[in-house]
Coordinates of C-alpha atoms in Angstrom, one line a residue:
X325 CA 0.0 0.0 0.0
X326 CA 0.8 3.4 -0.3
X327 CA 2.7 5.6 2.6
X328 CA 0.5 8.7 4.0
X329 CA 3.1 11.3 4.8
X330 CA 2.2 14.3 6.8
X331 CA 4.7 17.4 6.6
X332 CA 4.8 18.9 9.7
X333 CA 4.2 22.8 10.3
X334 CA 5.4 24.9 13.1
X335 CA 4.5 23.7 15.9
X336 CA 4.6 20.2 18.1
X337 CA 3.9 17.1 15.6
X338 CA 1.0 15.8 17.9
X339 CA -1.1 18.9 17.2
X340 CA -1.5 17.9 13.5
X341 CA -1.8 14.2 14.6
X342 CA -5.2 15.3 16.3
X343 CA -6.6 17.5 13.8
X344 CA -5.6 15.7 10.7
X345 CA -8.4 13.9 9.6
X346 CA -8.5 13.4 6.1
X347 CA -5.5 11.1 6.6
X348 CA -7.4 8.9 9.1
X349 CA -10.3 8.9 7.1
X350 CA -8.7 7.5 4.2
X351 CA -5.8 5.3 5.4
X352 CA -8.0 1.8 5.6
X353 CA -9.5 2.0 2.7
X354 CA -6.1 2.3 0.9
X355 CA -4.3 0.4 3.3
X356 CA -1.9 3.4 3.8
X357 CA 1.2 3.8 6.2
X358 CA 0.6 6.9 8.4
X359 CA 3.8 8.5 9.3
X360 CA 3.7 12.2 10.5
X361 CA 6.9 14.0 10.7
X362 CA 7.8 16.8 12.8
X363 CA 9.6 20.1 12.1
X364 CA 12.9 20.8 12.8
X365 CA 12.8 23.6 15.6
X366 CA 9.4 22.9 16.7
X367 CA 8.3 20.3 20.1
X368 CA 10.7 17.9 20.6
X369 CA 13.3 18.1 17.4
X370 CA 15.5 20.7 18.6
X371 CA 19.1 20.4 17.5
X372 CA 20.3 22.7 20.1
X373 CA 18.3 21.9 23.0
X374 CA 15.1 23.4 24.1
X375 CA 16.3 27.1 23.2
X376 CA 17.4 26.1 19.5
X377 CA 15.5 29.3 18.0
X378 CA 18.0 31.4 20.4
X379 CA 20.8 29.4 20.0
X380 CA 20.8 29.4 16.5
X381 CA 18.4 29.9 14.0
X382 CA 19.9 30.2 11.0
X383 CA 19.4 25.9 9.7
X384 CA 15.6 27.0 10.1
X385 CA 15.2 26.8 6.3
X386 CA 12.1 25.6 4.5
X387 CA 15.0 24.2 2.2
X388 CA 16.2 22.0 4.8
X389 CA 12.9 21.2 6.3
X390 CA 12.6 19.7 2.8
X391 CA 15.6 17.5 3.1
X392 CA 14.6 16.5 6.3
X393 CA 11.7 14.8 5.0
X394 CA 13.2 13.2 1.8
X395 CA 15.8 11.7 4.0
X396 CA 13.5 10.1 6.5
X397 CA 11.1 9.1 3.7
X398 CA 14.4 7.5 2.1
X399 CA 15.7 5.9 4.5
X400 CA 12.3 4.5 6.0
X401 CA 11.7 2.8 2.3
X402 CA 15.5 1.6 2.1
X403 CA 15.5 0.5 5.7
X404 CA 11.9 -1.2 5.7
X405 CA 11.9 -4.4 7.4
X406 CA 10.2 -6.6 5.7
X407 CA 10.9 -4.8 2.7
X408 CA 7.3 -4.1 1.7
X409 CA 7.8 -0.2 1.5
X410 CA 10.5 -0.1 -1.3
X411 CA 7.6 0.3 -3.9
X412 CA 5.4 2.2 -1.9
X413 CA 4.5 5.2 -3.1
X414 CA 4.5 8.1 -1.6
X415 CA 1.3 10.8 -0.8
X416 CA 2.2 13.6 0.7
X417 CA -0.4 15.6 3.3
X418 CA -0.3 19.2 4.4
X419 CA -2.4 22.2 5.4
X420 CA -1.0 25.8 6.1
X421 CA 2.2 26.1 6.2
X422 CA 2.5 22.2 5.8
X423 CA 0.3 22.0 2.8
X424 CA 2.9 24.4 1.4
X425 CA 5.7 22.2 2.3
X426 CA 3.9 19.1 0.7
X427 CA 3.9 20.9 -2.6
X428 CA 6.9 21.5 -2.5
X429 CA 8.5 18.0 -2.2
X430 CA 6.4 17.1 -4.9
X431 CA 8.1 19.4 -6.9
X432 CA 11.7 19.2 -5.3
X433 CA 11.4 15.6 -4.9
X434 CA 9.6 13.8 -7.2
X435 CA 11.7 10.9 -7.0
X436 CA 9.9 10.0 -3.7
X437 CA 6.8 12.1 -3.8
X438 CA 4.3 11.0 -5.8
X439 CA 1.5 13.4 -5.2
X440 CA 0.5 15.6 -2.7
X441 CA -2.3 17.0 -1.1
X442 CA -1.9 21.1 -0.2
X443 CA -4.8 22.0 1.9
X444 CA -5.2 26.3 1.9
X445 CA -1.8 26.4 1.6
X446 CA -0.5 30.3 0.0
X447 CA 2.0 28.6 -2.3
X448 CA 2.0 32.1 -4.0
X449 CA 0.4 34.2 -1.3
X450 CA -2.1 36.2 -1.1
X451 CA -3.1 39.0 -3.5
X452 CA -4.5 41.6 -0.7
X453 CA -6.2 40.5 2.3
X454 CA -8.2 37.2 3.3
X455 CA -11.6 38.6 3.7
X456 CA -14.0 35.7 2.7
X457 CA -14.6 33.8 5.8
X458 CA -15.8 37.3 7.0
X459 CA -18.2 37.9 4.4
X460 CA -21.6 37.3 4.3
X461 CA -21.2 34.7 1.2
X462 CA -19.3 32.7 3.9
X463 CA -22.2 33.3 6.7
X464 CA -20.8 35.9 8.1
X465 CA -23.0 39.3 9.3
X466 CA -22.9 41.8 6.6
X467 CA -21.7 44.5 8.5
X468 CA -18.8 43.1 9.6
X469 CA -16.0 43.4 6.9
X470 CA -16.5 47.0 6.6
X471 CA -17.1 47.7 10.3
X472 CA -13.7 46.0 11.0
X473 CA -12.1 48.2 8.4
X474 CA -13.5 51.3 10.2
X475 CA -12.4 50.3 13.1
X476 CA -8.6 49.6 12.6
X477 CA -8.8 52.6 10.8
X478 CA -9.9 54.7 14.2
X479 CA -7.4 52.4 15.9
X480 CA -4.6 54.2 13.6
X481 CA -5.7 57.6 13.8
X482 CA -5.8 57.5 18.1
X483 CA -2.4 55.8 18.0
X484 CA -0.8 58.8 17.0
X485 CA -1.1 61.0 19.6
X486 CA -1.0 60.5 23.7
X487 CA -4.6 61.4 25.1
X488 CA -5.8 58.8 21.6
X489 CA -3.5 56.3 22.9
X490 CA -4.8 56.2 26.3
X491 CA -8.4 56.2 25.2
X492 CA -7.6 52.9 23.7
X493 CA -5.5 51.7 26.3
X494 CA -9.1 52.1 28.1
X495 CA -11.5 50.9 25.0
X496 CA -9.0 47.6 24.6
X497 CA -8.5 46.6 28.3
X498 CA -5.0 46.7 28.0
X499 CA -3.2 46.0 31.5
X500 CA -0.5 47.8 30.5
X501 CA -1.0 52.0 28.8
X502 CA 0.5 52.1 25.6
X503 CA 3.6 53.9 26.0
X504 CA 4.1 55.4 22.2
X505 CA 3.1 54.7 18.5
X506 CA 5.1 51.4 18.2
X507 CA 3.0 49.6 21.5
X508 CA -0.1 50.4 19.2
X509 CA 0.8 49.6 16.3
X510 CA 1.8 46.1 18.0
X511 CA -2.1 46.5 19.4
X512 CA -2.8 46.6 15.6
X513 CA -1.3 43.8 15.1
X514 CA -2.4 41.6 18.1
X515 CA -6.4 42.2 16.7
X516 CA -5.4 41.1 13.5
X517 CA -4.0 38.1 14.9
X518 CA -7.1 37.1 16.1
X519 CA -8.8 37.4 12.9
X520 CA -5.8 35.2 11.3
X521 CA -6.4 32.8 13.7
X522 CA -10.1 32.6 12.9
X523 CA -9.4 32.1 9.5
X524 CA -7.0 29.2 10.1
X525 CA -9.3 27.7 12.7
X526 CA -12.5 28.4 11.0
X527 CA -13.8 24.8 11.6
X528 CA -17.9 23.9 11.5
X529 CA -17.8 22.6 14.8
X530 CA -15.8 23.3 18.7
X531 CA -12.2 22.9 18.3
X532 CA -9.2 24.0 20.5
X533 CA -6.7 23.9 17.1
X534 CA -6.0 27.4 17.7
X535 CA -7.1 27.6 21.3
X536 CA -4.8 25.3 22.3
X537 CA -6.8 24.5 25.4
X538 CA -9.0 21.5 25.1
X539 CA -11.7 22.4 28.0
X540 CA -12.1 25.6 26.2
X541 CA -12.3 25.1 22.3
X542 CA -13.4 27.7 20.2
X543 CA -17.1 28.0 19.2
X544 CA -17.7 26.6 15.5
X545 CA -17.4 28.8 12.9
X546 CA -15.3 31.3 15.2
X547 CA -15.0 34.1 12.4
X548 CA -18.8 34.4 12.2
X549 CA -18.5 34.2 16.0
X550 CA -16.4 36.7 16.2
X551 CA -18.5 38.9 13.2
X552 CA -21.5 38.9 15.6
X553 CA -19.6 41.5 18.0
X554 CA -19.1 43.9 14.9
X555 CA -22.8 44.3 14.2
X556 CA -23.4 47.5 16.3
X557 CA -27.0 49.2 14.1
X558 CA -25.7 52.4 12.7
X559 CA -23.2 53.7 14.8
X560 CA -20.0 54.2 13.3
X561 CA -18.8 55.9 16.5
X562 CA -14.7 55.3 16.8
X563 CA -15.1 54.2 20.7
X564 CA -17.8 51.8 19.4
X565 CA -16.5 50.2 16.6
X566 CA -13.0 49.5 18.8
X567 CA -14.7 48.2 21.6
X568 CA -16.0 45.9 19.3
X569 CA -13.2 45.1 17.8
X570 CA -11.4 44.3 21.0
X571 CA -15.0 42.1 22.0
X572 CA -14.3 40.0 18.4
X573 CA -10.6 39.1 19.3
X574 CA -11.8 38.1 22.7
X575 CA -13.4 35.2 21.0
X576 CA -10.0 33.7 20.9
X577 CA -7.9 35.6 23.6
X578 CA -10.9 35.2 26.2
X579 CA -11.7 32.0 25.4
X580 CA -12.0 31.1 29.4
X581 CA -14.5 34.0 29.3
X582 CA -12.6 35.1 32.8
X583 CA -9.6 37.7 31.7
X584 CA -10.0 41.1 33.1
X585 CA -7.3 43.2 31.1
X586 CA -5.5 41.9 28.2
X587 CA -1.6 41.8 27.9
X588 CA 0.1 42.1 24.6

């Protein structure tokens, strides 16, 4: 049979191991080999101990997380032992990041890989931003594309000077005041991490993928969860449409529904 091969992403290998399921669905029926590989510098494959990304960095390469992969796969045929895997070809899986890197060795390695599945994986990026899963052809509220638009834009304009940046030290919950322009910009950018993360996580039912906390999944279909907060009637009020904002990325960063002030 053939050999299922996942390509492992940037984080521990068991995460993918749990959420993975199109491999599991379809490994009897084919009478596959599962093998899931993790990435160099993520969970337990650290080549320079536990603080590797500190240590050094620089043989973090998605060049030589490719040749990881081919060598294992090579040697795992070679070394097989009862020899059954010699002729086995190859399928790789990915999604993200992954699905990227299982594109990839079909093209860098074809020798091994003979097909791959790349699940949303930005081979070539993205021209502009990921909007869809926000949008009301994808069930989310109508309002809420635009409405987050407004709302970084306000987000922007107070960052710029002190008495705007403590009213959204205030409208966010921040523990800490931002200090200057850079601390919220870095706001900026922790709200539109949310939003990433909704989009990678955007699953039809509860799952703690990007929670990372199993008691406390996310709700299903967290980006129209998260929509539902930017539906405020008619107000396009800056203090409105932030605290909003800061109520959609709670979705995620209050998953426990119990933090009081948010730290960046």
């Amino acid at each position: 049979g053939p050999i299922f091969f996942y390509a492992g992403n940037e984080a521990n290998v068991e995460l993918y191991v749990n959420v993975t399921g199109l491999i599991w669905e379809n490994a009897q029926a084919f009478g596959a080999l599962i093998i899931f590989v993790e990435h160099r510098y993520y969970g337990k494959t650290q080549p320079f101990g536990p603080d590797s990304w500190q240590v050094d960095p620089s043989y973090l390469t998605v060049e030589q997380a490719l040749a990881d992969y081919a060598a294992l796969l090579w040697h795992l045929k070679a070394d097989s032992p009862a020899g059954g895997a010699a002729d086995s070809p190859v399928i790789a899986f990915g999604g993200s990041y992954g699905g990227m890197l299982s594109a990839w060795m079909r093209v860098k390695y074809p020798h091994i890989i003979a097909g791959a599945v790349a699940a949303s994986a930005p081979v070539a990026a993205f021209p502009g931003l990921v909007t869809y899963d926000a949008t009301p052809a994808a069930g989310s509220a109508p309002e809420c594309v635009t409405n987050v638009r407004l709302a970084f834009g306000n987000l922007r304009q107070l960052s710029r000077f002190a008495e705007g940046r403590a009213a959204l030290s205030q409208l966010l919950r921040l523990c800490k005041p931002l200090a200057d322009e850079g601390e919220a910009l870095d706001a900026a950018y922790w709200l539109q991490g949310a939003f990433d993360a909704f989009a990678m996580g955007n699953y039809p039912f509860p799952s703690s993928y990007i929670s990372d906390n199993p008691d406390r999944p996310l709700p299903a279909w967290p980006m129209r969860a998260a929509c539902t907060h930017m539906v405020v009637g008619r107000s396009t009020k800056p203090s409105t449409l932030i605290e909003a904002l800061r109520d959609a990325a709670a979705v995620l960063y209050n998953v426990t529904g119990d933090v009081q002030c948010f730290d960046l």
